[in-house]
CSV table of C-alpha atoms in Angstrom, one decimal:
chain,number,residue,atom,x,y,z
A,1,MET,CA,-7.2,-18.1,6.9
A,2,LYS,CA,-4.0,-16.0,6.9
A,3,LYS,CA,-1.5,-15.0,9.5
A,4,ASN,CA,0.9,-12.1,9.6
A,5,VAL,CA,3.6,-11.4,12.1
A,6,LEU,CA,5.6,-8.2,12.5
A,7,VAL,CA,8.2,-7.0,15.0
A,8,ILE,CA,8.9,-3.4,15.8
A,9,ALA,CA,11.9,-2.3,17.9
A,10,GLY,CA,11.8,1.3,19.0
A,11,LEU,CA,14.9,3.5,18.7
A,12,ALA,CA,13.4,6.1,20.9
A,13,VAL,CA,10.4,6.3,23.3
A,14,LEU,CA,7.3,5.2,21.4
A,15,SER,CA,3.8,5.9,22.7
A,16,THR,CA,1.4,3.0,23.1
A,17,ASN,CA,-0.6,4.0,20.0
A,18,ALA,CA,2.5,4.3,17.8
A,19,PHE,CA,2.1,1.5,15.3
A,20,ALA,CA,4.0,0.6,12.1
A,21,SER,CA,2.4,-2.4,10.5
A,22,LYS,CA,1.1,-4.0,7.4
A,23,ALA,CA,-0.6,-6.5,9.8
A,24,ARG,CA,-2.4,-3.6,11.6
A,25,MET,CA,-3.6,-2.0,8.4
A,26,GLU,CA,-5.0,-5.3,7.1
A,27,ALA,CA,-6.7,-6.0,10.5
A,28,LEU,CA,-8.4,-2.6,10.2
A,29,GLY,CA,-9.5,-3.0,6.6
A,30,GLN,CA,-6.9,-0.6,5.2
A,31,SER,CA,-4.2,-0.9,2.5
A,32,SER,CA,-1.1,-2.7,3.5
A,33,THR,CA,0.7,-1.2,0.5
A,34,ARG,CA,0.0,2.6,1.1
A,35,GLY,CA,-1.5,2.7,4.5
A,36,SER,CA,-4.6,4.6,5.5
A,37,GLU,CA,-5.9,8.0,4.5
A,38,TYR,CA,-7.3,8.8,8.0
A,39,LEU,CA,-5.7,6.3,10.5
A,40,SER,CA,-2.4,7.2,12.0
A,41,ASP,CA,0.2,4.6,11.1
A,42,SER,CA,3.8,4.8,9.9
A,43,ARG,CA,2.8,2.6,6.9
A,44,ASN,CA,1.3,5.8,5.6
A,45,ILE,CA,4.7,7.1,4.6
A,46,PHE,CA,4.5,4.9,1.5
A,47,ARG,CA,1.6,7.1,0.4
A,48,ASN,CA,2.8,10.4,1.7
A,49,PRO,CA,6.5,10.6,2.7
A,50,ALA,CA,5.8,13.9,4.6
A,51,LEU,CA,4.1,11.8,7.3
A,52,LEU,CA,7.6,10.7,8.3
A,53,ASN,CA,7.6,13.9,10.4
A,54,GLN,CA,5.0,12.4,12.6
A,55,THR,CA,6.2,8.8,12.9
A,56,LYS,CA,10.0,8.4,13.4
A,57,ASN,CA,12.7,6.7,15.5
A,58,TYR,CA,11.9,3.1,15.0
A,59,ILE,CA,12.9,-0.2,13.3
A,60,VAL,CA,10.3,-2.4,11.7
A,61,THR,CA,10.7,-6.0,10.3
A,62,GLU,CA,8.0,-7.8,8.4
A,63,TRP,CA,8.6,-11.6,8.7
A,64,GLY,CA,8.3,-13.6,5.5
A,65,THR,CA,10.1,-15.4,2.7
A,66,SER,CA,12.8,-14.2,0.3
A,67,ALA,CA,10.3,-14.3,-2.7
A,68,ALA,CA,10.1,-11.1,-4.7
A,69,ALA,CA,6.3,-11.4,-4.9
A,70,ASP,CA,4.0,-11.0,-1.9
A,71,SER,CA,1.3,-13.6,-1.2
A,72,THR,CA,-0.6,-15.2,1.7
A,73,THR,CA,1.2,-18.5,1.3
A,74,ALA,CA,4.6,-16.8,1.0
A,75,PRO,CA,4.6,-13.4,2.6
A,76,ARG,CA,7.6,-11.3,1.5
A,77,ALA,CA,10.2,-10.3,4.1
A,78,GLU,CA,10.8,-6.6,4.2
A,79,GLY,CA,11.7,-3.9,6.7
A,80,GLY,CA,13.7,-0.8,7.5
A,81,PHE,CA,14.7,1.9,10.0
A,82,PHE,CA,13.7,5.6,10.4
A,83,ARG,CA,15.6,8.2,12.5
A,84,GLU,CA,15.4,11.8,13.5
A,85,MET,CA,18.5,13.9,12.7
A,86,GLY,CA,18.2,17.5,13.9
A,87,SER,CA,15.4,19.2,12.0
A,88,PHE,CA,15.2,16.4,9.4
A,89,ASN,CA,14.1,12.8,9.4
A,90,TYR,CA,15.5,10.0,7.2
A,91,GLY,CA,14.9,6.4,6.6
A,92,LEU,CA,16.0,3.3,4.7
A,93,TYR,CA,13.6,0.5,3.7
A,94,LEU,CA,14.4,-2.8,2.1
A,95,GLY,CA,12.3,-5.2,0.1
A,96,ASN,CA,9.3,-3.0,-0.9
A,97,ASN,CA,9.1,-4.5,-4.4
A,98,SER,CA,6.4,-3.7,-6.8
A,99,ASP,CA,4.8,-6.9,-8.2
A,100,LYS,CA,3.8,-7.4,-11.8
A,101,SER,CA,1.1,-9.8,-13.1
A,102,GLU,CA,2.8,-10.5,-16.4
A,103,ALA,CA,4.0,-14.1,-16.6
A,104,ASN,CA,7.6,-15.1,-17.4
A,105,PHE,CA,9.0,-11.6,-16.7
A,106,MET,CA,11.3,-10.8,-13.9
A,107,ASP,CA,9.7,-8.8,-11.0
A,108,GLN,CA,11.4,-6.1,-9.1
A,109,ASP,CA,13.8,-7.6,-6.6
A,110,ASN,CA,16.0,-6.3,-3.7
A,111,ALA,CA,14.2,-2.9,-3.9
A,112,LEU,CA,15.5,0.0,-1.9
A,113,ASP,CA,13.5,3.0,-0.6
A,114,LEU,CA,15.2,6.2,0.7
A,115,PHE,CA,13.2,8.7,2.7
A,116,LEU,CA,13.9,12.3,3.8
A,117,SER,CA,11.5,14.7,5.5
A,118,GLY,CA,11.4,18.0,7.4
A,119,ASP,CA,9.2,20.7,8.8
A,120,MET,CA,9.5,24.4,7.7
A,121,GLY,CA,6.1,25.5,8.8
A,122,VAL,CA,4.8,23.2,6.0
A,123,GLN,CA,5.8,19.6,6.5
A,124,TRP,CA,7.4,18.0,3.4
A,125,GLY,CA,8.8,14.6,2.5
A,126,ALA,CA,10.4,12.8,-0.4
A,127,LYS,CA,11.0,9.1,-1.3
A,128,LEU,CA,13.3,7.5,-3.9
A,129,HIS,CA,12.6,3.9,-5.0
A,130,TYR,CA,15.2,1.9,-6.8
A,131,ALA,CA,15.4,-1.8,-7.9
A,132,ASN,CA,17.8,-3.6,-10.2
A,133,ALA,CA,18.1,-7.4,-10.8
A,134,LYS,CA,19.3,-9.9,-13.4
A,135,ASP,CA,19.4,-13.6,-14.0
A,136,GLU,CA,22.0,-15.0,-16.4
A,137,SER,CA,21.7,-18.7,-15.4
A,138,GLY,CA,19.1,-19.7,-18.0
A,139,ALA,CA,19.2,-20.1,-21.8
A,140,PHE,CA,19.0,-16.3,-22.1
A,141,ASN,CA,19.5,-13.4,-19.8
A,142,LYS,CA,16.7,-11.8,-17.9
A,143,LYS,CA,16.8,-8.4,-16.0
A,144,ASN,CA,14.7,-5.8,-14.4
A,145,SER,CA,15.3,-2.2,-13.5
A,146,ALA,CA,13.0,0.3,-11.8
A,147,PHE,CA,13.1,3.9,-10.5
A,148,GLY,CA,10.4,5.9,-8.7
A,149,LEU,CA,9.9,9.1,-6.8
A,150,GLY,CA,7.4,10.1,-4.1
A,151,LEU,CA,6.6,13.7,-2.8
A,152,GLY,CA,4.3,14.9,-0.1
A,153,LEU,CA,3.2,18.0,1.8
A,154,ILE,CA,1.1,18.6,5.0
A,155,SER,CA,-0.3,22.0,6.0
A,156,GLY,CA,-2.6,22.1,8.9
A,157,GLU,CA,-5.4,19.6,8.3
A,158,ALA,CA,-4.7,19.3,4.6
A,159,GLU,CA,-2.2,17.0,2.9
A,160,GLY,CA,-1.3,16.2,-0.7
A,161,TYR,CA,1.0,13.6,-2.4
A,162,LEU,CA,2.3,12.5,-5.7
A,163,ASN,CA,4.0,9.1,-6.4
A,164,LEU,CA,5.7,8.6,-9.7
A,165,ASP,CA,6.8,5.3,-11.3
A,166,LEU,CA,9.4,6.9,-13.7
A,167,ALA,CA,10.7,3.6,-15.1
A,168,ASP,CA,10.1,-0.1,-14.7
A,169,LYS,CA,11.4,-2.4,-17.4
A,170,SER,CA,11.9,-6.2,-17.6
A,171,GLU,CA,13.8,-7.8,-20.5
A,172,GLY,CA,13.6,-11.5,-21.3
A,173,GLY,CA,10.4,-13.4,-20.8
A,174,ALA,CA,9.6,-16.7,-22.6
A,175,ALA,CA,12.1,-15.7,-25.1
A,176,ALA,CA,15.2,-13.3,-25.1
A,177,ALA,CA,13.4,-10.6,-27.2
A,178,ASP,CA,10.3,-10.5,-25.0
A,179,GLN,CA,10.0,-7.2,-23.0
A,180,TRP,CA,7.7,-5.6,-20.4
A,181,LYS,CA,7.9,-1.8,-20.1
A,182,LEU,CA,6.0,0.5,-17.8
A,183,LYS,CA,5.5,4.0,-19.1
A,184,PRO,CA,5.7,6.9,-16.6
A,185,SER,CA,2.7,6.3,-14.3
A,186,TYR,CA,1.5,8.0,-11.2
A,187,ILE,CA,-0.9,8.4,-8.3
A,188,VAL,CA,-1.9,11.8,-7.0
A,189,GLY,CA,-4.2,12.5,-4.1
A,190,GLY,CA,-5.0,14.5,-1.0
A,191,SER,CA,-7.1,14.7,2.1
A,192,TYR,CA,-8.6,17.2,4.4
A,193,LYS,CA,-9.8,16.7,8.0
A,194,TRP,CA,-12.9,18.6,8.9
A,195,SER,CA,-14.2,18.3,12.4
A,196,SER,CA,-13.8,14.5,13.1
A,197,VAL,CA,-14.1,13.4,9.5
A,198,THR,CA,-11.3,13.0,7.0
A,199,PHE,CA,-12.3,13.5,3.3
A,200,PHE,CA,-9.9,12.1,0.7
A,201,ALA,CA,-9.5,11.5,-3.0
A,202,SER,CA,-7.0,10.1,-5.4
A,203,TYR,CA,-6.4,9.4,-9.1
A,204,GLU,CA,-4.1,6.6,-10.3
A,205,ALA,CA,-3.0,6.0,-13.9
A,206,ARG,CA,-0.8,3.3,-15.3
A,207,LYS,CA,0.3,2.3,-18.8
A,208,TYR,CA,2.6,-0.4,-20.1
A,209,ASP,CA,3.7,-2.3,-23.2
A,210,THR,CA,4.2,-6.0,-23.4
A,211,THR,CA,6.2,-7.4,-26.3
A,212,ILE,CA,5.9,-11.2,-26.9
A,213,SER,CA,7.1,-12.9,-30.1
A,214,SER,CA,7.6,-9.5,-31.8
A,215,THR,CA,3.9,-8.5,-31.0
A,216,THR,CA,3.4,-5.5,-28.8
A,217,THR,CA,0.3,-5.1,-26.7
A,218,THR,CA,-0.4,-1.8,-24.9
A,219,LYS,CA,-2.6,-1.7,-21.8
A,220,LYS,CA,-3.6,1.1,-19.4
A,221,SER,CA,-5.6,1.4,-16.2
A,222,SER,CA,-6.9,4.2,-14.1
A,223,GLU,CA,-8.7,4.4,-10.8
A,224,ILE,CA,-10.6,7.3,-9.1
A,225,VAL,CA,-11.2,7.0,-5.4
A,226,VAL,CA,-13.3,9.4,-3.4
A,227,GLY,CA,-14.1,8.7,0.3
A,228,ALA,CA,-14.4,9.7,3.9
A,229,GLY,CA,-13.3,8.1,7.1
A,230,ARG,CA,-13.8,8.8,10.8
A,231,VAL,CA,-12.2,7.6,14.1
A,232,HIS,CA,-14.5,7.8,17.1
A,233,GLU,CA,-12.8,7.7,20.5
A,234,ILE,CA,-15.1,5.8,22.8
A,235,ASN,CA,-12.7,6.4,25.7
A,236,PRO,CA,-8.9,6.8,26.0
A,237,THR,CA,-8.4,3.0,25.4
A,238,ALA,CA,-11.0,2.2,22.7
A,239,ARG,CA,-11.6,3.4,19.2
A,240,VAL,CA,-14.3,2.7,16.5
A,241,LEU,CA,-13.5,3.5,12.9
A,242,THR,CA,-15.8,3.8,9.8
A,243,ASP,CA,-15.1,4.6,6.2
A,244,ALA,CA,-16.6,4.5,2.8
A,245,LYS,CA,-14.8,4.7,-0.6
A,246,LEU,CA,-16.3,5.1,-4.0
A,247,SER,CA,-13.9,3.5,-6.5
A,248,LEU,CA,-14.1,3.7,-10.3
A,249,VAL,CA,-11.6,1.5,-12.2
A,250,ASP,CA,-11.0,1.3,-16.0
A,251,ASP,CA,-8.8,-1.4,-17.4
A,252,THR,CA,-8.2,-0.9,-21.2
A,253,ASN,CA,-6.4,-3.1,-23.7
A,254,ILE,CA,-5.6,-0.4,-26.3
A,255,THR,CA,-4.3,-2.8,-28.9
A,256,ALA,CA,-7.4,-5.0,-28.8
A,257,THR,CA,-9.8,-2.0,-28.1
A,258,GLY,CA,-11.3,-3.7,-25.1
A,259,LYS,CA,-12.3,-2.1,-21.8
A,260,THR,CA,-13.4,-3.4,-18.4
A,261,LYS,CA,-15.0,-1.1,-15.9
A,262,THR,CA,-15.4,-1.9,-12.2
A,263,THR,CA,-17.5,0.2,-9.8
A,264,SER,CA,-17.5,-0.4,-6.1
A,265,LEU,CA,-18.5,1.3,-2.8
A,266,PRO,CA,-16.8,-0.6,0.0
A,267,VAL,CA,-17.7,0.2,3.6
A,268,THR,CA,-15.5,-0.7,6.6
A,269,LEU,CA,-16.5,-0.9,10.2
A,270,GLY,CA,-13.7,-1.5,12.6
A,271,PHE,CA,-12.5,-1.2,16.2
A,272,GLU,CA,-9.3,-1.1,18.2
A,273,ALA,CA,-9.0,-1.4,21.9
A,274,ASP,CA,-6.2,-1.5,24.5
A,275,ALA,CA,-7.3,-4.6,26.4
A,276,THR,CA,-4.4,-4.3,28.8
A,277,SER,CA,-1.1,-2.4,29.0
A,278,TRP,CA,0.5,-5.2,27.0
A,279,LEU,CA,-2.2,-6.2,24.6
A,280,VAL,CA,-4.1,-4.2,21.9
A,281,VAL,CA,-6.8,-6.0,19.9
A,282,ARG,CA,-8.5,-4.9,16.7
A,283,GLY,CA,-10.8,-6.1,13.9
A,284,ASN,CA,-13.1,-5.0,11.0
A,285,VAL,CA,-15.8,-6.1,8.7
A,286,HIS,CA,-15.6,-4.9,5.1
A,287,GLN,CA,-18.2,-5.1,2.2
A,288,ASN,CA,-19.4,-3.4,-0.9
A,289,VAL,CA,-22.7,-1.6,-0.3
A,290,PHE,CA,-25.2,-0.6,-3.2
A,291,LEU,CA,-22.3,-0.6,-5.8
A,292,GLY,CA,-20.1,-3.5,-6.6
A,293,GLU,CA,-20.0,-4.7,-10.2
A,294,THR,CA,-17.8,-5.2,-13.3
A,295,LYS,CA,-18.8,-4.5,-16.9
A,296,ASN,CA,-16.7,-6.6,-19.4
A,297,VAL,CA,-15.7,-5.7,-22.9
A,298,SER,CA,-19.1,-7.0,-24.2
A,299,GLY,CA,-20.9,-4.6,-21.9
A,300,LYS,CA,-22.3,-7.3,-19.7
A,301,LYS,CA,-22.3,-6.6,-15.9
A,302,THR,CA,-21.5,-9.0,-13.1
A,303,THR,CA,-21.9,-8.3,-9.4
A,304,THR,CA,-18.7,-8.8,-7.3
A,305,PRO,CA,-19.4,-12.0,-5.4
A,306,ASN,CA,-18.7,-12.6,-1.7
A,307,SER,CA,-17.3,-9.1,-1.0
A,308,THR,CA,-17.7,-9.5,2.8
A,309,THR,CA,-14.4,-10.0,4.6
A,310,VAL,CA,-13.6,-10.1,8.3
A,311,ASP,CA,-10.1,-9.5,9.7
A,312,ALA,CA,-8.7,-9.4,13.3
A,313,GLY,CA,-5.4,-8.7,14.8
A,314,ALA,CA,-3.5,-7.9,18.0
A,315,THR,CA,-0.3,-6.2,19.2
A,316,LEU,CA,1.8,-7.5,22.1
A,317,ASN,CA,3.7,-4.7,23.9
A,318,PHE,CA,7.0,-5.4,25.6
A,319,GLY,CA,8.2,-1.9,26.5
A,320,LYS,CA,9.7,-0.5,23.3
A,321,LEU,CA,9.2,-3.8,21.5
A,322,LYS,CA,5.9,-4.6,19.7
A,323,VAL,CA,4.9,-7.9,18.1
A,324,ASP,CA,2.0,-7.5,15.7
A,325,GLY,CA,-0.1,-10.1,13.9
A,326,SER,CA,-3.3,-10.5,12.0
A,327,VAL,CA,-5.8,-13.2,11.0
A,328,GLY,CA,-8.4,-12.8,8.2
A,329,THR,CA,-10.9,-14.5,6.0
A,330,THR,CA,-10.2,-15.2,2.3
A,331,GLY,CA,-11.0,-12.8,-0.4
A,332,THR,CA,-13.5,-12.7,-3.2
A,333,THR,CA,-12.2,-15.8,-5.0
A,334,GLY,CA,-12.6,-17.9,-1.9
A,335,THR,CA,-9.1,-19.3,-2.0
A,336,ALA,CA,-6.4,-19.0,0.7
A,337,ALA,CA,-4.0,-17.1,-1.6
A,338,SER,CA,-6.5,-14.4,-2.6
A,339,LYS,CA,-5.4,-12.0,0.2
A,340,THR,CA,-1.8,-10.7,0.3
A,341,GLY,CA,0.3,-9.5,3.2
């Protein structure tokens, strides 16, 4: 099981459905990193910063530890504030580090995100991401530096976004000469709301070099996502959500000429209801349907096991203060640490 807790303190009047929460996104089967393509939540600004025009004037704090990495057993503390200033909106967010899976290398730490948005008939937004850290206490020095840029536009029912990782480099691993270097990588996507259904698509590409003991390995990955989501208002206090996403992932070790392909079609069924004026409850069930398998470098296929997950959560409303939390089942590996947030 996992538990998340989040506190939101409003800087201006917030409506009862104004949420800003990793915990809420997870409880509804959405991404805690980039938010949702069709559900309104201020977490979505990490996907499209132009959405800051629609969610502003608040402070959010995610409770957790001081660890650079984010995990169930040690959630990472992070948070920030967002404010309206005339015809513009701006924000400062702390601790939104990007985790790496390469062992021995320093992860991003003490990350800083700066937001700016406005509306000139077409809503626009921009985000700058910066991180810089070093450790000189060991036998040799370690350091990491990273820089990224996010851009977004909204026009009517259509939106588009581009997030660029321009640089991310870690020096010093198991030895002083070891190095991990991300080459310019990106995710580009968009959505369009037609009637009550939002159709969305995205393409993500990443490539990096790892140098260990003077041997360099180059790896790259890509993911194509195409999907649709819908929020059905049962009444003014209850909502049912459904979505389906076709995901095609390629992980390639260029140096060793090996490729792994994963195909999945996860479906999410969820709900959210205002139980009282001070309590909102939510939950979802999520599972691959028809598609859900991985083909390894030898061409052999394996069905993704135990893809069914169930999450639940709630928000306690105290005027302008909201306390948000979630509880969920474990992920596909069946271990407590297999879900993050």
